[in-house]
mmCIF file of C-alpha atoms in Angstrom:
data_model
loop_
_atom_site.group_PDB
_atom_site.id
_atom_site.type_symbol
_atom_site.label_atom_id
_atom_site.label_comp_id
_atom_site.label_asym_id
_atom_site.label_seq_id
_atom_site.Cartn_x
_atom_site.Cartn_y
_atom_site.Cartn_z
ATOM 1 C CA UNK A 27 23.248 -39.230 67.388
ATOM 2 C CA UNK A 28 24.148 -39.744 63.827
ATOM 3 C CA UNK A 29 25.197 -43.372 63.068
ATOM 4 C CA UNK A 30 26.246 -45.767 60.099
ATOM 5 C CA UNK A 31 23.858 -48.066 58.894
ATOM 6 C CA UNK A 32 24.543 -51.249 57.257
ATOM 7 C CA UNK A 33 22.244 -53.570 55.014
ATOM 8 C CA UNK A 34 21.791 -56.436 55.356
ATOM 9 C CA UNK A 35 22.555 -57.695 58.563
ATOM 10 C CA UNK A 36 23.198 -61.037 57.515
ATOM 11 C CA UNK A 37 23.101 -62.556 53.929
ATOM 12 C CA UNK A 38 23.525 -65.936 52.783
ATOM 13 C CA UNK A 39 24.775 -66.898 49.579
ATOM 14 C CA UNK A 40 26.145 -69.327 47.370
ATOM 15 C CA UNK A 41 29.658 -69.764 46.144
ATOM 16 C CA UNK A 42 30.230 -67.803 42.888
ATOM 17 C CA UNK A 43 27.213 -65.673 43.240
ATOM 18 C CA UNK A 44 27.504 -61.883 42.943
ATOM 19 C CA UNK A 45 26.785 -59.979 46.359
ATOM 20 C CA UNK A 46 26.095 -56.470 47.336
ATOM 21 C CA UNK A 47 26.401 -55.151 50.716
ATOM 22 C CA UNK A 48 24.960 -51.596 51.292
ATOM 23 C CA UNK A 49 26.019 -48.811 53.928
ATOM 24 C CA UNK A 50 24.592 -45.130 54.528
ATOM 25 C CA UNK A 51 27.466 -43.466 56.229
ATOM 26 C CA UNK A 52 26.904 -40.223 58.259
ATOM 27 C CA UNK A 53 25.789 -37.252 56.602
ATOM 28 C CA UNK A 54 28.110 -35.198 56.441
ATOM 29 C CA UNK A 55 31.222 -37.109 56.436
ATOM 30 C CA UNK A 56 33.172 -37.450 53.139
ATOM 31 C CA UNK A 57 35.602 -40.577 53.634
ATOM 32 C CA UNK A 58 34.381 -43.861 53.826
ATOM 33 C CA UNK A 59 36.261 -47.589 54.206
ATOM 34 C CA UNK A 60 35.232 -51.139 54.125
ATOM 35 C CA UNK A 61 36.801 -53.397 56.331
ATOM 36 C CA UNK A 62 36.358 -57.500 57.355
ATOM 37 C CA UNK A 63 36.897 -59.480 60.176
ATOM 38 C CA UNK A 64 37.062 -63.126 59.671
ATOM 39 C CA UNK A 65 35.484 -65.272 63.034
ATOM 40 C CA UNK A 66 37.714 -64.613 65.778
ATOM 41 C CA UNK A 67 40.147 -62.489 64.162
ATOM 42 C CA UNK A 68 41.364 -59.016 63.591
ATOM 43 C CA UNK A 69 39.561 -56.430 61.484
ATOM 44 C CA UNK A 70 41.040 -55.804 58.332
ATOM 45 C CA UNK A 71 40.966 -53.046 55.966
ATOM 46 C CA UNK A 72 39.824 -53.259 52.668
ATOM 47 C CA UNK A 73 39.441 -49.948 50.555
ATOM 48 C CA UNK A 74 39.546 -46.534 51.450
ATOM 49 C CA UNK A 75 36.791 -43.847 48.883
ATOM 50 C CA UNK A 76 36.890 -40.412 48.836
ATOM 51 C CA UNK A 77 35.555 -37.959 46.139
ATOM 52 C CA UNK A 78 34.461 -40.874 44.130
ATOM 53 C CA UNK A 79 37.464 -42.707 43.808
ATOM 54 C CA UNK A 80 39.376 -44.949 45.620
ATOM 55 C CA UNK A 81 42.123 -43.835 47.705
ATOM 56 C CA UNK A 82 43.809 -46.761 49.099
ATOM 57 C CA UNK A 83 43.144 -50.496 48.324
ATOM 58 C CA UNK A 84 44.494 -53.872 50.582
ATOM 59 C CA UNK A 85 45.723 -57.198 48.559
ATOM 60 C CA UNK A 86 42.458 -58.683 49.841
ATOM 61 C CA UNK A 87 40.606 -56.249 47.630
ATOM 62 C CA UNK A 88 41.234 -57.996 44.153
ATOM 63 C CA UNK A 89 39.400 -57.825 40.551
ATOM 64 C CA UNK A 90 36.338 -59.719 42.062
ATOM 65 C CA UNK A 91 35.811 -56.642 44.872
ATOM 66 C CA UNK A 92 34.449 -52.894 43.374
ATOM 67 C CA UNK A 93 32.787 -50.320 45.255
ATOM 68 C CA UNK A 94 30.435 -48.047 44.430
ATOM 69 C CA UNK A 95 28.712 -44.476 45.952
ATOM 70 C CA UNK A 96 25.618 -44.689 43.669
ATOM 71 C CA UNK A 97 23.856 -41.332 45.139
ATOM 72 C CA UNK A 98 24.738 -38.879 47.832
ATOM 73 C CA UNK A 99 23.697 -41.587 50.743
ATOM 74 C CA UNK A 100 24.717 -45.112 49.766
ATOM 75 C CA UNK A 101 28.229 -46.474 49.571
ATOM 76 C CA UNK A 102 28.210 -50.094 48.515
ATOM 77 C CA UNK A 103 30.772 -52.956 48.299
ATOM 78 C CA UNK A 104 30.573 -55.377 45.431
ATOM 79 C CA UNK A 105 31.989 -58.997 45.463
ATOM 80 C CA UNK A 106 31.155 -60.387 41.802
ATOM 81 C CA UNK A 107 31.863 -64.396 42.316
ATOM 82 C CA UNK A 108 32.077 -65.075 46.176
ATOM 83 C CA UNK A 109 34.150 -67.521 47.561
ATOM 84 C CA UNK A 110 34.013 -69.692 50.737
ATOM 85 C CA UNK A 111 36.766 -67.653 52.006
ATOM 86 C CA UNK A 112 34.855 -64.333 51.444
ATOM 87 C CA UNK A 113 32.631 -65.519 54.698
ATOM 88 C CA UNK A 114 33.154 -62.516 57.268
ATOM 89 C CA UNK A 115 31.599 -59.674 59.078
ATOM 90 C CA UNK A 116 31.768 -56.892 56.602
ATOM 91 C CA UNK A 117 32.228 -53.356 58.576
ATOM 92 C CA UNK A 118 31.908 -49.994 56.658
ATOM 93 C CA UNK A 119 33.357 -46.752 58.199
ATOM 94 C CA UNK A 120 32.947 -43.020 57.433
ATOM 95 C CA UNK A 121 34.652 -40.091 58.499
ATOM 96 C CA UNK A 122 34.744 -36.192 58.406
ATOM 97 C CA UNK A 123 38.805 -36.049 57.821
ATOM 98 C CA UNK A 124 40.563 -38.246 56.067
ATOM 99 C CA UNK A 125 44.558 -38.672 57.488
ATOM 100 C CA UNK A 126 45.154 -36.675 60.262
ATOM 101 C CA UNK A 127 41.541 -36.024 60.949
ATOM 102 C CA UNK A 128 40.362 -39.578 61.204
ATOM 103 C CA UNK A 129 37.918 -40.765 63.670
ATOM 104 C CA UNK A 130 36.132 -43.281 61.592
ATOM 105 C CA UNK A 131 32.977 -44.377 62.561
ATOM 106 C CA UNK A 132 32.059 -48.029 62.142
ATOM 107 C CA UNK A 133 28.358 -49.412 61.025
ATOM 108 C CA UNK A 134 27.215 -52.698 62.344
ATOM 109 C CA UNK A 135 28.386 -54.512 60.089
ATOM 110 C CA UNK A 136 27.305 -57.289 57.901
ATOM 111 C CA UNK A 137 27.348 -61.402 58.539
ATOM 112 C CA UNK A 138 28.178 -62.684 54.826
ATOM 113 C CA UNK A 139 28.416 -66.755 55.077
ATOM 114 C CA UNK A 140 29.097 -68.101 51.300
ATOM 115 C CA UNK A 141 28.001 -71.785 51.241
ATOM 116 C CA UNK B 27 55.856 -53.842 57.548
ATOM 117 C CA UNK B 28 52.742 -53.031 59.602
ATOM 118 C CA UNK B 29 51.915 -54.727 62.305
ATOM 119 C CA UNK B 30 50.138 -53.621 65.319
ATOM 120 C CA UNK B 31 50.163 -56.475 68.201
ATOM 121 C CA UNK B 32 48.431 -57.061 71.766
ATOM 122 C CA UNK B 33 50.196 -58.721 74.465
ATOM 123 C CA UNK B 34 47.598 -61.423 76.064
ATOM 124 C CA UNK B 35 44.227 -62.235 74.044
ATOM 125 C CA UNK B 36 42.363 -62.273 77.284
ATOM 126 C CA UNK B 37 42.215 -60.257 80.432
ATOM 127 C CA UNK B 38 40.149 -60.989 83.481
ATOM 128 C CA UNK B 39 39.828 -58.397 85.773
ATOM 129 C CA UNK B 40 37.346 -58.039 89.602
ATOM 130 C CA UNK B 41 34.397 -55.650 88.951
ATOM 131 C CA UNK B 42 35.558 -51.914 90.170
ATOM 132 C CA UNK B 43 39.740 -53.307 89.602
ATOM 133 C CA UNK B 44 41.482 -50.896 87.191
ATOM 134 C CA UNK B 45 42.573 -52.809 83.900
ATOM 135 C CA UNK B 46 45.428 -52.587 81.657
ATOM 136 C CA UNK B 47 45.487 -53.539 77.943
ATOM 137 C CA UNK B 48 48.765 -53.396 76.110
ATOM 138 C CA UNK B 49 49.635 -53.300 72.697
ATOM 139 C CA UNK B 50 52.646 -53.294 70.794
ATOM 140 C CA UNK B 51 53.332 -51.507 67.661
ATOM 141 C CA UNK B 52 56.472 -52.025 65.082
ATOM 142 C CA UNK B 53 56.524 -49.053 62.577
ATOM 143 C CA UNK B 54 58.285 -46.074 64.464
ATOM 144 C CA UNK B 55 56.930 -44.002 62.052
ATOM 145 C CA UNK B 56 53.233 -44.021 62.829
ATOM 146 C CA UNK B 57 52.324 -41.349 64.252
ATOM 147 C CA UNK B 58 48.263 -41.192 65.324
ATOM 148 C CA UNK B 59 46.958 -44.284 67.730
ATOM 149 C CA UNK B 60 43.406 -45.266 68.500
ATOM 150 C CA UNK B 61 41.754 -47.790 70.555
ATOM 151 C CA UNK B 62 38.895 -49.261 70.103
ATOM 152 C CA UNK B 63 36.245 -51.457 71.875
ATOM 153 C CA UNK B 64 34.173 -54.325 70.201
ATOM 154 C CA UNK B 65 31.164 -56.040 71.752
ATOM 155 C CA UNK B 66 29.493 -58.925 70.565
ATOM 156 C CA UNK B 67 27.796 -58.535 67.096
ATOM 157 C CA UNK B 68 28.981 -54.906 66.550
ATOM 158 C CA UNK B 69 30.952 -52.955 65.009
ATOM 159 C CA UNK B 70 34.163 -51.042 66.320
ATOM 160 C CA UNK B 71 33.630 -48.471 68.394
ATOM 161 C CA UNK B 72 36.363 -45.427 69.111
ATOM 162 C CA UNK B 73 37.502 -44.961 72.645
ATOM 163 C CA UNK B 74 40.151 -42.877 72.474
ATOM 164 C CA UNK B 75 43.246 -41.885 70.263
ATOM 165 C CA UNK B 76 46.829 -40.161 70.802
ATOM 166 C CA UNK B 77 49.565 -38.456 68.667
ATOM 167 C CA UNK B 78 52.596 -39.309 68.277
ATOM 168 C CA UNK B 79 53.290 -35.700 69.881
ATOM 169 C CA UNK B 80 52.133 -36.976 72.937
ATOM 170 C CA UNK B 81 52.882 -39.604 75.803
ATOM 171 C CA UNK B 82 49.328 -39.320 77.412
ATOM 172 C CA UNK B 83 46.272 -38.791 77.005
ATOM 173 C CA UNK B 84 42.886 -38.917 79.449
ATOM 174 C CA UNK B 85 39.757 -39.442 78.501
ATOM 175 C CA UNK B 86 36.449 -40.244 81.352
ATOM 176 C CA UNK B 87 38.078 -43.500 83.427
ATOM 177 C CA UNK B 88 39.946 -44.344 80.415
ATOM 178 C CA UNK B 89 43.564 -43.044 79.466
ATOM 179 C CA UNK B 90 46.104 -43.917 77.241
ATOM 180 C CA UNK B 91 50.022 -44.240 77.357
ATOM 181 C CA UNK B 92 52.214 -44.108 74.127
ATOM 182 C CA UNK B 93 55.937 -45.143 74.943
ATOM 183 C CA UNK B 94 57.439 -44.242 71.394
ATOM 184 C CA UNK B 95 60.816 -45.263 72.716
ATOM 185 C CA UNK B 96 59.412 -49.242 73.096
ATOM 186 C CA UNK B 97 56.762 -48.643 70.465
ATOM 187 C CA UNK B 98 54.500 -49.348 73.260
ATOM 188 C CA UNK B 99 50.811 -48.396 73.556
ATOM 189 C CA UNK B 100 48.510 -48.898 76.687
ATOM 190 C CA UNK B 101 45.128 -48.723 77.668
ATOM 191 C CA UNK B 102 44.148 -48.179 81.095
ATOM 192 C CA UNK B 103 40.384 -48.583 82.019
ATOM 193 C CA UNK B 104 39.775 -47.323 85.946
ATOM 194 C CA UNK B 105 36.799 -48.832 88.099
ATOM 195 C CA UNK B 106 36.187 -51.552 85.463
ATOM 196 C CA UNK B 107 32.692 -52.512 85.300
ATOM 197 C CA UNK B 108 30.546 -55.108 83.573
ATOM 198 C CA UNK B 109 29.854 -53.074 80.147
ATOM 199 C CA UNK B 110 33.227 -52.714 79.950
ATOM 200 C CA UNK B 111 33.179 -56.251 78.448
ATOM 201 C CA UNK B 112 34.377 -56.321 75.212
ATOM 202 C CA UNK B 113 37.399 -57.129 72.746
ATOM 203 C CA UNK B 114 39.429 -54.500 72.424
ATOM 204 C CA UNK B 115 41.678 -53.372 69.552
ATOM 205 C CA UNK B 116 44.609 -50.979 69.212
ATOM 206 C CA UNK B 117 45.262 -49.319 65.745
ATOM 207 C CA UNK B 118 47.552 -47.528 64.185
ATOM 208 C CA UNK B 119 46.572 -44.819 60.809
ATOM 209 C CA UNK B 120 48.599 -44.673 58.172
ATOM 210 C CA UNK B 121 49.139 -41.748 55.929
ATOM 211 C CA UNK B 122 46.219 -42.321 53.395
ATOM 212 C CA UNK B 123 43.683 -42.810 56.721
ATOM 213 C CA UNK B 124 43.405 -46.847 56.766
ATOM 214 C CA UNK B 125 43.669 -48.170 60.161
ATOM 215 C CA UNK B 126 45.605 -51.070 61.055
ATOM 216 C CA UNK B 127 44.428 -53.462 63.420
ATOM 217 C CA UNK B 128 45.938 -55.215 66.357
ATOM 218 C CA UNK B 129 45.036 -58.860 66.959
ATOM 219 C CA UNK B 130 42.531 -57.760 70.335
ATOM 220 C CA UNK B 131 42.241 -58.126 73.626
ATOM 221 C CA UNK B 132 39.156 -59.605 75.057
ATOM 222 C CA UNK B 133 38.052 -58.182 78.921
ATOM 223 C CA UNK B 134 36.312 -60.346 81.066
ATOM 224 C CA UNK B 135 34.488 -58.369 84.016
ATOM 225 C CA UNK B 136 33.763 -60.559 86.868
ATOM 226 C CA UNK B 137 30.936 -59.149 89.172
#
């Protein structure tokens, strides 16, 4: 079965450094989201992407977020100058539809712990 | 504003007890529901949805109620068993396809 993959699983990094956090959604889908979940609390949305641009963005997504769908596989979320407040499980989505046709599908997600 | 809410953060229920999650919702204008189940160290995964056109929908031992009038949404999980441990989420879609996230629920099946 077709799945969302997410790279890496965890990453470690130091306040103010520049991280990239890498997803291959499925195939043939054509919308794709980042979302976060903080340690015990809900998941929140990000950014919505589709036909290389971004459709939707949340407050939390400010100057120091970008994202980026380098080739036909990859879809990658950019935080230039981390903060300790940035630390969260980092979940990218894809679906076939966008509103109305919306089953996303959720990777695994990735630990990011800024020291 | 958006906000999509659970009742109780945790839920114990007997192994092979049906379980109810709850969720309430406060924009009367959303129109497309999902829930979604969360175990440890994953990601979301989608259990079942429902229109706004609808007041019910079943899906295998799991089926969900939308009350519009309340802005009440349900999950009901029959013969619970031990995967069924999880959090659990309720979310609402808005019109550009974001989801909105309740707080969860978190199911404890005791054997």
């Amino acid at each position: 079965e077709p799945e969302v993959t997410q790279t890496p699983s965890h990453q470690v990094t130091q306040m103010g450094q520049e991280v990239i956090l890498r997803c291959v959604p499925i195939s043939n889908h054509l919308y794709f989201y980042w979302y976060r979940q903080i340690l015990g609390q809900k998941v929140e949305f990000l950014v919505s992407f589709y036909n290389n641009e971004i459709s939707e963005k949340s407050e939390i997504f400010d100057d120091q977020f970008s994202v980026e769908r380098p080739d036909g596989s990859n879809f990658t979320l950019k935080i230039r100058s981390t903060k300790l407040e940035d630390s969260a499980m980092y979940f990218c989505a894809s679906s076939v539809g966008g509103p109305g046709n919306n089953e996303q599908f959720f990777g695994p997600g990735t630990r990011l712990t800024v020291l | 504003g958006e906000s999509v809410g659970l009742h109780l953060p945790t839920l114990s229920v007997q192994e092979g007890d049906n379980s109810i999650i709850n969720c309430a919702y406060s924009n009367s204008a959303s129109d497309y529901f999902i829930w979604y189940k969360q175990e440890s160290g994953k990601g979301p995964q989608f259990i079942i949805d429902i229109r706004s056109n609808m007041d019910k929908r079943q899906g295998q031992r799991v089926t969900v109620l939308l009350n519009k009038t309340v802005k009440h949404l349900s999950l009901q999980i029959a013969a619970t068993q031990p995967g069924d441990s999880a959090v659990y989420f309720c979310a609402e879609t808005s019109n550009t396809g974001k989801l909105i996230f309740g707080q969860g629920t978190t199911l404890q099946v005791k054997p």
